[in-house]
Coordinates of C-alpha atoms in Angstrom, one line a residue:
X1 CA -1.5 12.1 11.3
X2 CA -2.0 9.0 9.0
X3 CA 1.2 7.8 9.1
X4 CA 1.2 7.9 13.1
X5 CA -1.7 5.5 13.4
X6 CA -0.8 3.3 9.9
X7 CA 0.7 0.0 10.3
X8 CA 2.7 -0.7 7.2
X9 CA 3.8 -4.0 6.4
X10 CA 7.0 -4.5 4.2
X11 CA 6.9 -7.8 1.8
X12 CA 10.5 -8.5 1.2
X13 CA 12.7 -11.5 0.9
X14 CA 14.9 -10.7 3.6
X15 CA 14.6 -8.8 6.8
X16 CA 17.9 -6.9 6.0
X17 CA 16.1 -5.2 2.8
X18 CA 13.1 -4.7 5.1
X19 CA 15.0 -2.8 7.7
X20 CA 16.9 -0.8 5.3
X21 CA 13.5 0.6 3.9
X22 CA 12.1 1.0 7.0
X23 CA 15.1 3.0 8.1
X24 CA 15.1 5.2 4.8
X25 CA 11.4 5.9 5.4
X26 CA 11.6 6.6 8.8
X27 CA 8.0 6.0 9.5
X28 CA 6.8 6.9 13.0
X29 CA 5.7 3.1 13.6
X30 CA 7.8 0.5 12.9
X31 CA 7.0 -1.2 9.8
X32 CA 6.2 -5.2 10.0
X33 CA 8.5 -7.2 7.8
X34 CA 7.0 -10.6 6.2
X35 CA 8.6 -12.8 3.6
X36 CA 5.6 -14.4 2.4
X37 CA 2.1 -13.0 1.4
X38 CA -0.2 -15.2 3.7
X39 CA 1.3 -13.6 6.4
X40 CA -0.6 -10.4 5.6
X41 CA -3.3 -9.5 8.3
X42 CA -6.3 -7.2 8.3
X43 CA -4.6 -4.7 10.8
X44 CA -2.0 -4.0 7.8
X45 CA -3.3 -0.7 6.5
X46 CA -0.6 -0.6 3.6
X47 CA 1.8 -3.0 1.8
X48 CA 5.0 -2.3 0.4
X49 CA 6.5 -5.0 -2.0
X50 CA 10.1 -4.4 -2.3
X51 CA 12.9 -6.7 -3.5
X52 CA 11.6 -9.2 -5.1
X53 CA 13.0 -10.6 -8.7
X54 CA 9.6 -11.4 -9.9
X55 CA 7.6 -8.3 -8.2
X56 CA 4.1 -9.2 -10.3
X57 CA 4.1 -12.6 -8.7
X58 CA 4.6 -10.9 -5.2
X59 CA 2.1 -8.4 -5.8
X60 CA -0.5 -10.9 -7.0
X61 CA 0.4 -13.2 -3.8
X62 CA -0.4 -9.9 -1.6
X63 CA -3.6 -9.0 -3.4
X64 CA -5.0 -12.4 -3.0
X65 CA -4.7 -11.8 0.7
X66 CA -5.3 -7.9 1.3
X67 CA -7.7 -5.1 -0.1
X68 CA -5.1 -2.5 1.4
X69 CA -3.2 -0.5 -0.9
X70 CA 0.0 -2.0 -2.4
X71 CA 3.0 0.1 -3.4
X72 CA 5.6 -2.0 -5.4
X73 CA 9.3 -0.5 -5.3
X74 CA 10.8 -2.2 -8.3
X75 CA 14.3 -2.3 -9.5
X76 CA 13.3 -2.1 -13.2
X77 CA 9.9 -0.5 -13.5
X78 CA 9.9 -0.5 -17.5
X79 CA 6.4 0.5 -18.8
X80 CA 5.6 -3.3 -19.8
X81 CA 6.5 -4.5 -15.9
X82 CA 4.7 -1.6 -14.5
X83 CA 1.5 -2.6 -16.5
X84 CA 2.0 -6.2 -15.3
X85 CA 2.3 -5.3 -11.6
X86 CA -1.0 -3.2 -11.8
X87 CA -2.6 -5.9 -13.4
X88 CA -1.6 -8.2 -10.5
X89 CA -3.0 -5.8 -8.0
X90 CA -0.6 -3.0 -7.4
X91 CA -2.0 0.3 -6.5
X92 CA 1.3 2.2 -7.4
X93 CA 4.6 1.0 -8.7
X94 CA 7.7 3.2 -8.2
X95 CA 11.5 2.6 -8.6
X96 CA 13.4 1.4 -5.7
X97 CA 15.3 4.8 -5.6
X98 CA 12.4 7.0 -5.4
X99 CA 12.9 10.0 -2.8
X100 CA 11.7 8.9 0.6
X101 CA 10.0 12.2 1.2
X102 CA 8.1 11.4 -2.1
X103 CA 7.3 7.9 -1.0
X104 CA 6.2 9.1 2.5
X105 CA 3.7 11.8 0.6
X106 CA 2.5 9.1 -1.6
X107 CA 1.8 6.6 1.3
X108 CA -0.2 9.4 3.0
X109 CA -2.1 10.0 -0.1
X110 CA -3.0 6.3 -0.5
X111 CA -3.9 6.1 3.4
X112 CA -5.9 9.3 2.9
X113 CA -7.9 8.0 0.4
X114 CA -8.5 4.6 1.8
X115 CA -9.8 6.1 4.9
X116 CA -11.9 9.0 3.4
X117 CA -15.6 8.7 4.9
X118 CA -18.1 8.4 2.3
X119 CA -19.7 11.4 0.9
X120 CA -22.9 9.9 0.3
X121 CA -25.6 10.2 2.8
X122 CA -27.7 7.2 2.9
X123 CA -30.8 8.8 3.7
X124 CA -30.3 11.2 0.5
X125 CA -29.2 8.4 -1.5
X126 CA -32.5 6.5 -0.7
X127 CA -34.6 9.8 -1.2
X128 CA -32.8 10.1 -4.7
X129 CA -33.5 6.7 -5.5
X130 CA -37.0 6.7 -4.3
X131 CA -37.7 9.6 -6.7
X132 CA -36.1 7.9 -9.7
X133 CA -38.9 5.4 -9.4

């Protein structure tokens, strides 16, 4: 299962809020809590941004340090705020009170797409491009 192997990193202002989110999600691996985006590592498979007053600023800071999927759990995900967070680098913006089962399913979907093997065979791609010449 993808969640069994995934390293989820929670970017939150307090360890308490990150711990509560981790408990609600009941992830197989304990999520790693950080309070600053520059602590994101290449081992992090998915970033959850939660509990920030300026969600888009936290999201932009996270995106500057990773290509991993970023899910923002926002207290006030209005359409304008959602557009701003997506523009700042979020892959998904959800309300903080999203059902944990739905959030787990969305995490699995993002991880599945991130780890999907390429469907393009390099040899056939080369043959196709050669024949186009």
